[in-house]
C-alpha cells in the first residue's frame, strides 16, 4: 500500500508539473519547485474511553507521531441525533501530548460533564501546527444524576458486562472465525460500560501463527513480532496491548462502550508476586519487579483509567496506585481492586498470622469507601476470586488455602473485610471476578462457614473472553460458599465455537433490582439471578 500511495503521489505531481509548463498562450514556463508535504497524524488503534462516572470520563487514543489529543463532545438523543437548543452541549477538549515516551498514546480527562447524557465523540490528534489528522467517531453515556434521572427522558436503568482473560494460552485473533467474537456478543447487549477483570493481555504467552486444536483443526492467528515471544522489554509489553486492539470487534466495542480496566498476573508473568525471582527458561530477565514495572507502565499507557494522581502529569502513569472507585449514580458504586501489586508471596496459605492480598492501605480505602457510599449497590471488582482454590504448584495463588477451617494467611485479611462490612452496616455488596476461565455463581453464608462473623453475599465469576477454557475448580469452605451454578469448557478449549467463552451481564432496572446473567461467547444466557436490594 505504501508503494501504491507513493506511485500515485508521484504520478499526480508529474501531472501537475506538466500542466504548469505550458500557459494558455502556449508560452513555456519553468516548472514549479518541490513542495513540502506534511505527514498526517493517523490513529493506529481506534480509540477507547474509560472510568465513565456521573460527571467524568477518560478518552484514549494512539497516533503515528508527536501530537496532542483532541476530542469534540456533542450531546445526542436516544436516536443519535445532535441535540440543539435547550439541553444542547458541545465542548472541544485537548489532552496530553503523545510522544515516543508514551508510545504515542495520550489521554484526555474530561470533567464537569452533565450527568445522564449521551455524547457523540470525534477524536484525533493535532500536530505542532494545530492541524488535525485522522479522526474517528464514537459515543458514550454518563451515569445517571443523584436524582436517578437521565437527560431527555432516558431511563435511569443501566447495564454493564464483565469478563477477563484476552488472548491467553495461544488463542489470539483468528480472522477466519471472525476474530474475538465474544467482544461482539458483549457489544450486542448495548451495555453502558465493560469491566475487564484482569489478564487484559498474556505477556507470558507467545502467540504462534498456527495451533493444532484437540480435534485436529488448525487455528490460525494473526501474529506480530512482539507477541511471538514472552514480553521482557517495554516495547514488547506495549506490543501486546497493540495486538489486542488489532481486533475489529474490540475496536468497535471500545468506541461505544467505556472500559473499567483491572490488571492481574498475566500482564506480567503467571502467578507473580513482588520480589520474586522467576525460574522460567524463556526469560533473560528473571527479576519480577523489573518485568512488573515495564508491564505496569505499558498497561497504564494503554488503559483509559482515571485514578486522579495518574492524570495530573498528563501521561496517565502512576506508579503507586491503580485501585479506584467509579460512581455510577444513586444505584451503583464500583470499587476496582488491585489484588496483585501488594500481594504476599505464594505459600500454602496456612500461616497463623495475616498475610497480604490487598495491603493495609487499600483495605482501609475500601472499607472507608463502602462505609461512605450512599449508592444502593456496592460492587467490588476483585481480580482474584474469594473462595475458589487456585493452586500454584504446592502453593496457593489466590485467597483460599484449601483448608476448610478457621481463616489463615490471606483469609484473615478477607475475614477482617467481611466482618467490617457487617459491623458498619453496609448493605447490598456484590463481588464480581474472572481469572479462572469458567463461569459460576457462588453464595456465601455464615450458616455454612467456619468463620461466621459476616453477612451473606454473592460472588459471580465470568471468563474467559478470548482464551483457553478450564475448570471448574474446587471451593474452600472457610466462608461457607455454595456453588449455585458453574459451567466450564474442556481443558484449554479454544474459542472456536464460543461455548467455552463466558461473560457476565448485569442489568439494574428502574426498581434497582440487580439481575446477573452469565452468557457464553455467542451471547446465549446460561444462568440468571435477580437480587432484590435490602433497604
XYZ file of C-alpha atoms in Angstrom:
535
model
C 0.000 0.000 0.000
C 2.893 2.363 0.740
C 4.347 1.814 -2.733
C 0.985 2.377 -4.374
C 0.456 5.601 -2.476
C 3.908 6.888 -3.409
C 3.406 5.956 -7.059
C 0.052 7.732 -7.164
C 1.525 10.761 -5.439
C 4.425 10.854 -7.913
C 2.102 10.484 -10.890
C -0.093 13.270 -9.616
C 2.894 15.516 -9.024
C 4.205 14.921 -12.573
C 0.777 15.675 -13.991
C 0.555 18.985 -12.157
C 4.117 19.831 -13.157
C 3.497 19.092 -16.838
C 0.378 21.244 -16.896
C 2.326 24.041 -15.311
C 4.907 24.082 -18.124
C 2.549 25.488 -20.799
C 0.453 28.644 -20.457
C -2.875 29.117 -22.282
C -0.988 31.247 -24.794
C 1.421 28.421 -25.436
C 4.456 30.040 -23.732
C 6.791 27.728 -21.875
C 7.256 28.386 -18.153
C 9.652 26.974 -15.594
C 8.272 24.006 -13.684
C 7.355 24.875 -10.069
C 9.823 23.918 -7.375
C 9.217 20.972 -4.984
C 6.633 21.456 -2.246
C 6.863 20.107 1.267
C 4.131 17.569 2.027
C 3.315 17.350 5.742
C 2.679 13.904 7.174
C -0.819 13.465 8.550
C -1.186 12.089 12.059
C -3.151 8.862 11.919
C -4.866 6.706 14.533
C -3.249 3.298 14.937
C -5.607 1.501 17.355
C -9.030 3.085 17.242
C -9.881 4.833 20.481
C -11.362 3.956 23.851
C -12.997 5.540 26.867
C -12.745 4.552 30.486
C -13.923 5.040 34.065
C -17.021 6.942 32.934
C -18.873 8.146 36.023
C -21.629 10.681 36.645
C -19.598 13.665 35.530
C -16.240 12.347 34.287
C -14.646 10.241 31.582
C -11.195 9.428 30.234
C -10.627 9.345 26.474
C -7.665 7.468 24.984
C -6.046 7.053 21.570
C -2.698 6.321 19.918
C -1.172 8.048 16.907
C 1.756 7.779 14.486
C 3.885 10.689 15.693
C 4.121 13.563 18.117
C 0.814 15.347 18.568
C -1.819 16.489 21.031
C -5.034 14.527 21.535
C -8.173 16.486 20.707
C -11.790 15.441 21.189
C -15.102 17.063 20.410
C -18.068 16.052 22.566
C -21.647 16.813 21.493
C -24.853 15.830 23.271
C -27.089 13.465 21.300
C -30.523 11.997 21.924
C -31.549 8.330 22.072
C -31.738 8.204 18.271
C -28.186 9.520 17.967
C -29.258 12.957 16.708
C -27.407 16.061 17.888
C -29.408 17.965 20.492
C -29.882 21.608 19.558
C -31.302 24.422 21.622
C -32.267 23.602 25.184
C -30.225 20.731 26.555
C -27.527 21.034 23.941
C -23.899 20.533 24.884
C -20.745 20.920 22.834
C -17.168 21.025 24.067
C -13.741 20.650 22.488
C -11.092 19.183 24.778
C -7.355 18.867 24.387
C -5.334 16.387 26.385
C -1.831 15.108 26.780
C 0.951 15.265 24.223
C 1.709 11.941 22.562
C 5.396 11.203 22.172
C 7.811 8.315 21.966
C 7.951 8.414 25.770
C 4.301 7.282 25.923
C 4.476 5.054 22.825
C 2.449 7.799 21.128
C -0.563 7.184 23.392
C -2.406 10.038 25.086
C -5.449 10.642 27.277
C -7.949 13.364 27.974
C -9.505 13.682 31.429
C -12.979 15.051 30.707
C -14.630 16.515 33.805
C -17.723 18.530 34.735
C -19.840 16.660 32.207
C -23.644 16.662 32.530
C -24.984 13.551 34.238
C -27.060 11.018 32.357
C -26.199 12.433 28.956
C -25.252 10.621 25.781
C -22.310 12.098 23.868
C -21.077 11.738 20.333
C -17.263 11.781 20.251
C -15.000 12.843 17.416
C -11.348 12.319 18.300
C -7.947 12.719 16.676
C -4.511 14.297 17.087
C -3.274 17.780 16.222
C 0.280 18.250 15.020
C 2.638 21.031 16.145
C 0.874 23.468 13.792
C -2.575 22.651 15.156
C -3.544 20.687 12.052
C -5.968 17.898 12.868
C -5.100 14.493 11.423
C -7.247 11.397 11.011
C -10.311 11.328 13.258
C -12.799 8.672 14.294
C -16.198 8.691 15.950
C -17.826 7.003 18.909
C -20.231 7.605 21.774
C -20.790 7.070 25.491
C -23.264 7.982 28.208
C -22.516 9.376 31.649
C -24.108 7.781 34.702
C -27.499 8.966 35.997
C -27.659 12.018 38.241
C -28.156 11.964 42.010
C -31.897 12.017 41.396
C -31.537 8.901 39.290
C -32.662 10.589 36.083
C -31.056 10.789 32.687
C -31.315 13.676 30.266
C -34.038 13.844 27.614
C -36.305 11.273 29.187
C -33.918 8.338 29.111
C -34.375 5.607 31.682
C -32.413 5.678 34.920
C -31.726 1.964 34.393
C -28.220 0.930 33.375
C -26.411 -2.237 32.408
C -22.852 -3.459 32.115
C -20.804 -6.501 31.172
C -17.677 -8.019 32.649
C -15.150 -10.702 31.758
C -11.400 -11.296 31.711
C -8.572 -13.172 30.006
C -7.862 -11.853 26.499
C -5.584 -13.705 24.033
C -4.444 -16.333 26.510
C -2.992 -19.829 26.060
C -2.010 -19.008 22.488
C -5.561 -18.284 21.285
C -5.237 -14.887 19.636
C -7.018 -13.138 16.774
C -8.346 -15.716 14.320
C -9.937 -13.764 11.476
C -11.168 -16.959 9.825
C -13.816 -17.260 12.561
C -14.467 -13.515 12.852
C -11.818 -12.542 15.394
C -12.572 -12.208 19.101
C -16.283 -12.849 18.759
C -17.180 -12.699 22.450
C -16.436 -8.971 22.295
C -19.068 -8.664 19.577
C -21.511 -10.625 21.748
C -20.893 -8.267 24.686
C -21.228 -5.243 22.407
C -24.562 -6.525 21.122
C -26.088 -6.233 24.609
C -25.592 -2.431 24.379
C -24.062 -2.078 27.839
C -23.245 1.248 29.453
C -19.734 0.034 30.288
C -17.444 -3.000 30.355
C -15.324 -4.247 33.259
C -12.184 -6.034 32.113
C -11.425 -8.009 35.271
C -7.745 -8.604 34.574
C -5.415 -10.553 32.303
C -6.011 -7.883 29.693
C -3.001 -9.364 27.881
C -0.894 -12.524 28.215
C 2.623 -11.131 28.285
C 3.945 -14.571 29.230
C 2.122 -16.483 26.484
C 3.599 -16.384 22.967
C 1.168 -16.494 20.063
C 2.140 -18.593 17.065
C 0.700 -18.446 13.559
C -0.966 -21.865 13.835
C -2.231 -24.018 16.697
C -3.498 -27.575 16.307
C -6.754 -27.958 18.236
C -7.765 -31.110 20.091
C -9.955 -32.270 17.184
C -7.204 -31.661 14.622
C -8.499 -28.356 13.262
C -5.934 -25.646 12.591
C -6.405 -22.390 14.480
C -4.755 -19.526 12.582
C -3.674 -16.422 14.494
C -2.677 -13.000 13.380
C 0.898 -12.647 14.633
C 3.159 -9.674 15.270
C 6.801 -9.666 16.254
C 6.001 -8.558 19.817
C 3.621 -11.454 20.546
C 5.887 -14.131 19.103
C 7.855 -14.420 22.375
C 7.409 -13.669 26.058
C 7.396 -9.946 26.820
C 10.515 -8.667 28.555
C 11.221 -5.220 27.133
C 8.891 -2.252 27.458
C 8.424 -2.351 23.674
C 7.296 -5.983 23.848
C 4.783 -5.258 26.623
C 3.413 -2.341 24.625
C 3.165 -4.538 21.546
C 0.934 -6.958 23.434
C -1.624 -4.236 24.051
C -1.464 -3.053 20.459
C -2.084 -6.623 19.314
C -5.454 -6.903 21.069
C -6.516 -3.593 19.532
C -5.944 -5.066 16.072
C -9.188 -7.000 16.531
C -12.132 -5.317 14.814
C -14.615 -6.488 17.464
C -12.533 -4.983 20.266
C -12.160 -1.665 18.452
C -15.861 -1.490 17.606
C -16.911 -2.175 21.177
C -14.393 0.188 22.729
C -15.617 3.068 20.536
C -19.071 2.820 22.143
C -18.585 1.027 25.477
C -16.356 2.579 28.155
C -13.894 0.285 29.927
C -13.053 -0.169 33.591
C -9.704 -1.941 33.403
C -8.008 -4.060 36.052
C -4.720 -5.890 35.934
C -3.758 -9.309 37.284
C -0.805 -11.640 36.771
C -0.558 -12.211 33.017
C 0.065 -8.540 32.346
C 3.496 -9.518 33.718
C 4.003 -13.249 34.425
C 1.868 -16.145 35.644
C 1.061 -16.042 39.387
C 3.750 -13.458 40.192
C 4.298 -11.613 43.449
C 6.571 -8.677 44.256
C 10.201 -9.621 44.887
C 10.009 -12.958 43.091
C 12.866 -14.300 41.002
C 11.181 -16.324 38.279
C 12.517 -19.664 37.142
C 11.409 -19.592 33.538
C 13.936 -20.585 30.876
C 12.208 -18.451 28.249
C 13.336 -15.284 30.043
C 16.650 -13.464 30.099
C 15.169 -11.031 32.651
C 14.326 -13.028 35.802
C 13.658 -10.186 38.273
C 9.882 -9.899 38.519
C 9.978 -6.338 39.837
C 11.731 -5.209 36.647
C 9.222 -7.039 34.458
C 6.266 -5.793 36.517
C 7.388 -2.171 36.268
C 7.582 -2.458 32.488
C 4.308 -4.350 32.283
C 2.532 -1.890 34.532
C 3.772 1.109 32.586
C 2.579 -0.377 29.299
C -0.750 -1.323 30.885
C -1.348 2.187 32.175
C -0.314 3.742 28.886
C -2.933 1.668 27.059
C -5.775 1.649 29.616
C -8.109 4.668 29.897
C -8.024 4.755 33.689
C -8.826 7.822 35.775
C -7.009 7.479 39.088
C -6.589 11.223 39.846
C -2.907 11.084 40.719
C -2.260 9.263 37.460
C -3.802 12.051 35.386
C -2.005 15.038 36.914
C 1.168 14.668 34.902
C -0.714 14.110 31.675
C 0.827 10.724 30.876
C -1.677 8.585 32.765
C 1.114 6.725 34.546
C 1.012 6.415 38.331
C 3.454 4.042 39.946
C 1.862 3.925 43.378
C -1.836 3.170 42.964
C -4.358 1.920 40.421
C -7.246 0.821 42.674
C -10.119 3.277 42.428
C -13.823 3.967 42.869
C -16.173 4.735 39.962
C -19.511 6.294 40.916
C -22.410 5.415 38.637
C -25.229 7.426 40.193
C -27.521 6.651 43.142
C -27.874 2.960 42.285
C -24.252 1.887 41.855
C -20.725 2.405 43.130
C -17.890 0.249 41.789
C -14.651 -0.453 43.657
C -11.940 -1.664 41.286
C -9.330 -3.522 43.340
C -5.651 -4.207 42.725
C -5.005 -7.682 44.148
C -1.588 -8.016 42.517
C 0.661 -5.096 43.472
C 0.504 -5.644 47.247
C 0.179 -9.423 47.217
C 2.339 -11.505 49.556
C 4.493 -14.413 48.435
C 2.589 -17.520 47.324
C 2.744 -20.121 50.111
C 0.422 -22.862 51.298
C -1.606 -20.089 52.940
C -1.675 -21.746 56.360
C 0.084 -19.003 58.319
C -1.368 -18.247 61.729
C -0.885 -14.535 61.058
C -2.442 -12.339 58.397
C -0.674 -12.143 55.031
C -1.499 -9.552 52.395
C -3.611 -9.683 49.293
C -4.820 -6.054 49.307
C -2.429 -4.485 51.775
C -3.462 -2.279 54.672
C -3.765 0.993 52.759
C -6.039 -0.498 50.100
C -8.081 -2.407 52.678
C -8.783 0.760 54.677
C -9.556 2.693 51.474
C -12.091 0.037 50.531
C -13.721 -0.042 53.954
C -13.981 3.743 54.113
C -15.413 3.872 50.593
C -18.012 1.217 51.340
C -18.942 2.956 54.585
C -19.394 6.350 52.916
C -21.163 5.065 49.814
C -24.805 6.099 49.514
C -25.351 4.002 46.405
C -27.843 1.161 46.629
C -25.380 -1.407 45.262
C -21.699 -1.570 46.139
C -19.947 -3.782 43.596
C -16.435 -4.927 44.462
C -14.417 -5.829 41.380
C -11.991 -8.446 42.676
C -9.463 -9.561 40.068
C -8.821 -12.736 42.107
C -11.670 -14.954 43.380
C -12.543 -15.286 47.061
C -13.326 -18.933 47.794
C -12.049 -20.703 44.683
C -8.915 -22.755 45.244
C -6.295 -21.691 42.669
C -3.150 -23.820 43.098
C 0.315 -22.547 42.214
C 2.290 -25.768 42.329
C 2.308 -26.729 46.006
C 1.379 -23.164 46.979
C -1.806 -21.114 46.574
C -2.241 -18.249 44.132
C -5.415 -16.620 45.456
C -7.002 -16.154 48.898
C -8.325 -19.667 49.548
C -5.863 -22.172 51.058
C -7.779 -25.460 50.592
C -8.223 -25.739 54.368
C -11.897 -25.583 55.318
C -11.332 -24.445 58.890
C -10.823 -21.059 60.515
C -9.208 -18.294 58.417
C -5.429 -18.449 57.973
C -2.917 -16.433 55.944
C -4.603 -14.264 53.320
C -8.012 -15.445 54.505
C -7.512 -13.396 57.670
C -7.465 -10.186 55.612
C -10.681 -11.214 53.859
C -12.254 -12.114 57.208
C -11.414 -8.637 58.501
C -13.028 -7.063 55.434
C -16.219 -9.125 55.684
C -16.560 -8.528 59.433
C -16.123 -4.775 58.988
C -18.790 -4.722 56.257
C -21.183 -6.351 58.726
C -20.179 -4.184 61.694
C -20.583 -0.961 59.706
C -23.989 -1.983 58.388
C -23.004 -1.849 54.717
C -25.741 -3.442 52.595
C -26.003 -4.815 49.075
C -22.380 -5.776 48.467
C -21.672 -7.972 45.433
C -18.311 -9.324 44.224
C -17.517 -9.797 40.517
C -14.422 -11.600 39.239
C -12.895 -13.583 36.360
C -9.405 -15.223 36.408
C -10.308 -18.940 36.494
C -11.550 -19.353 32.888
C -15.079 -20.555 33.622
C -18.327 -19.014 34.861
C -20.021 -19.562 38.209
C -22.405 -18.165 40.829
C -21.371 -18.523 44.478
C -23.494 -17.745 47.519
C -21.550 -17.231 50.778
C -23.394 -17.752 54.064
C -22.238 -17.660 57.706
C -24.542 -20.616 58.396
C -22.256 -22.886 56.364
C -18.951 -21.254 57.284
C -16.093 -21.991 59.688
C -15.821 -18.198 60.095
C -19.308 -16.806 60.593
C -18.955 -13.154 61.594
C -20.218 -11.711 58.297
C -23.405 -11.163 56.309
C -24.320 -13.403 53.395
C -23.278 -12.201 49.957
C -22.866 -13.277 46.307
C -19.809 -13.630 44.107
C -20.220 -14.082 40.343
C -17.457 -15.358 38.065
C -17.178 -14.893 34.278
C -14.446 -15.547 31.703
C -12.537 -16.133 29.556
C -13.461 -13.663 26.852
C -10.848 -14.987 24.390
C -8.547 -17.602 25.916
C -8.404 -21.271 26.827
C -11.252 -22.714 28.913
C -10.621 -24.672 32.132
C -12.289 -25.741 35.370
C -14.317 -25.788 37.421
C -12.067 -25.541 40.471
C -12.739 -26.821 43.974
C -14.027 -24.487 46.670
C -12.669 -23.662 50.122
C -15.281 -23.930 52.885
C -13.941 -21.290 55.280
C -16.530 -18.649 54.314
C -19.344 -21.070 53.527
C -19.639 -20.859 49.733
C -22.321 -22.756 47.891
C -21.864 -23.239 44.146
C -25.307 -22.465 42.786
C -24.054 -22.720 39.204
C -20.828 -23.458 37.332
C -20.064 -24.117 33.677
C -16.650 -24.728 32.139
C -15.216 -25.753 28.809
C -12.872 -28.656 28.266
C -9.208 -28.336 29.200
C -7.719 -25.440 27.215
C -10.711 -25.454 24.895
C -10.252 -22.970 22.054
C -12.686 -20.092 21.492
C -13.741 -21.526 18.116
C -17.357 -22.441 18.903
C -17.792 -19.735 21.557
C -19.426 -22.090 24.037
C -16.430 -22.257 26.354
C -16.044 -18.460 26.469
C -18.067 -16.537 29.049
C -19.015 -13.046 30.135
C -21.366 -11.659 32.738
C -24.139 -9.144 32.184
C -25.721 -7.007 34.916
C -28.974 -5.110 34.486
C -30.076 -2.529 37.043
C -33.719 -1.751 36.372
C -35.862 1.211 37.446
C -36.588 -0.513 40.761
C -32.849 -1.094 41.310
C -33.146 -4.849 41.040
C -29.718 -6.333 40.258
C -30.071 -9.037 37.620
C -26.975 -11.045 36.735
C -26.871 -13.281 33.706
C -23.896 -15.429 32.735
C -23.550 -15.818 28.977
C -21.345 -17.755 26.587
C -19.269 -16.248 23.813
C -22.242 -16.402 21.441
C -24.295 -14.257 23.794
C -26.530 -17.125 24.921
C -27.617 -16.928 28.567
C -26.653 -19.986 30.618
C -27.693 -18.706 34.067
C -29.600 -15.799 35.592
C -30.139 -14.477 39.105
C -32.057 -11.400 40.307
C -31.065 -9.822 43.624
C -33.511 -7.555 45.413
C -31.945 -4.570 47.215
C -32.032 -4.626 51.006
C -33.325 -1.272 52.219
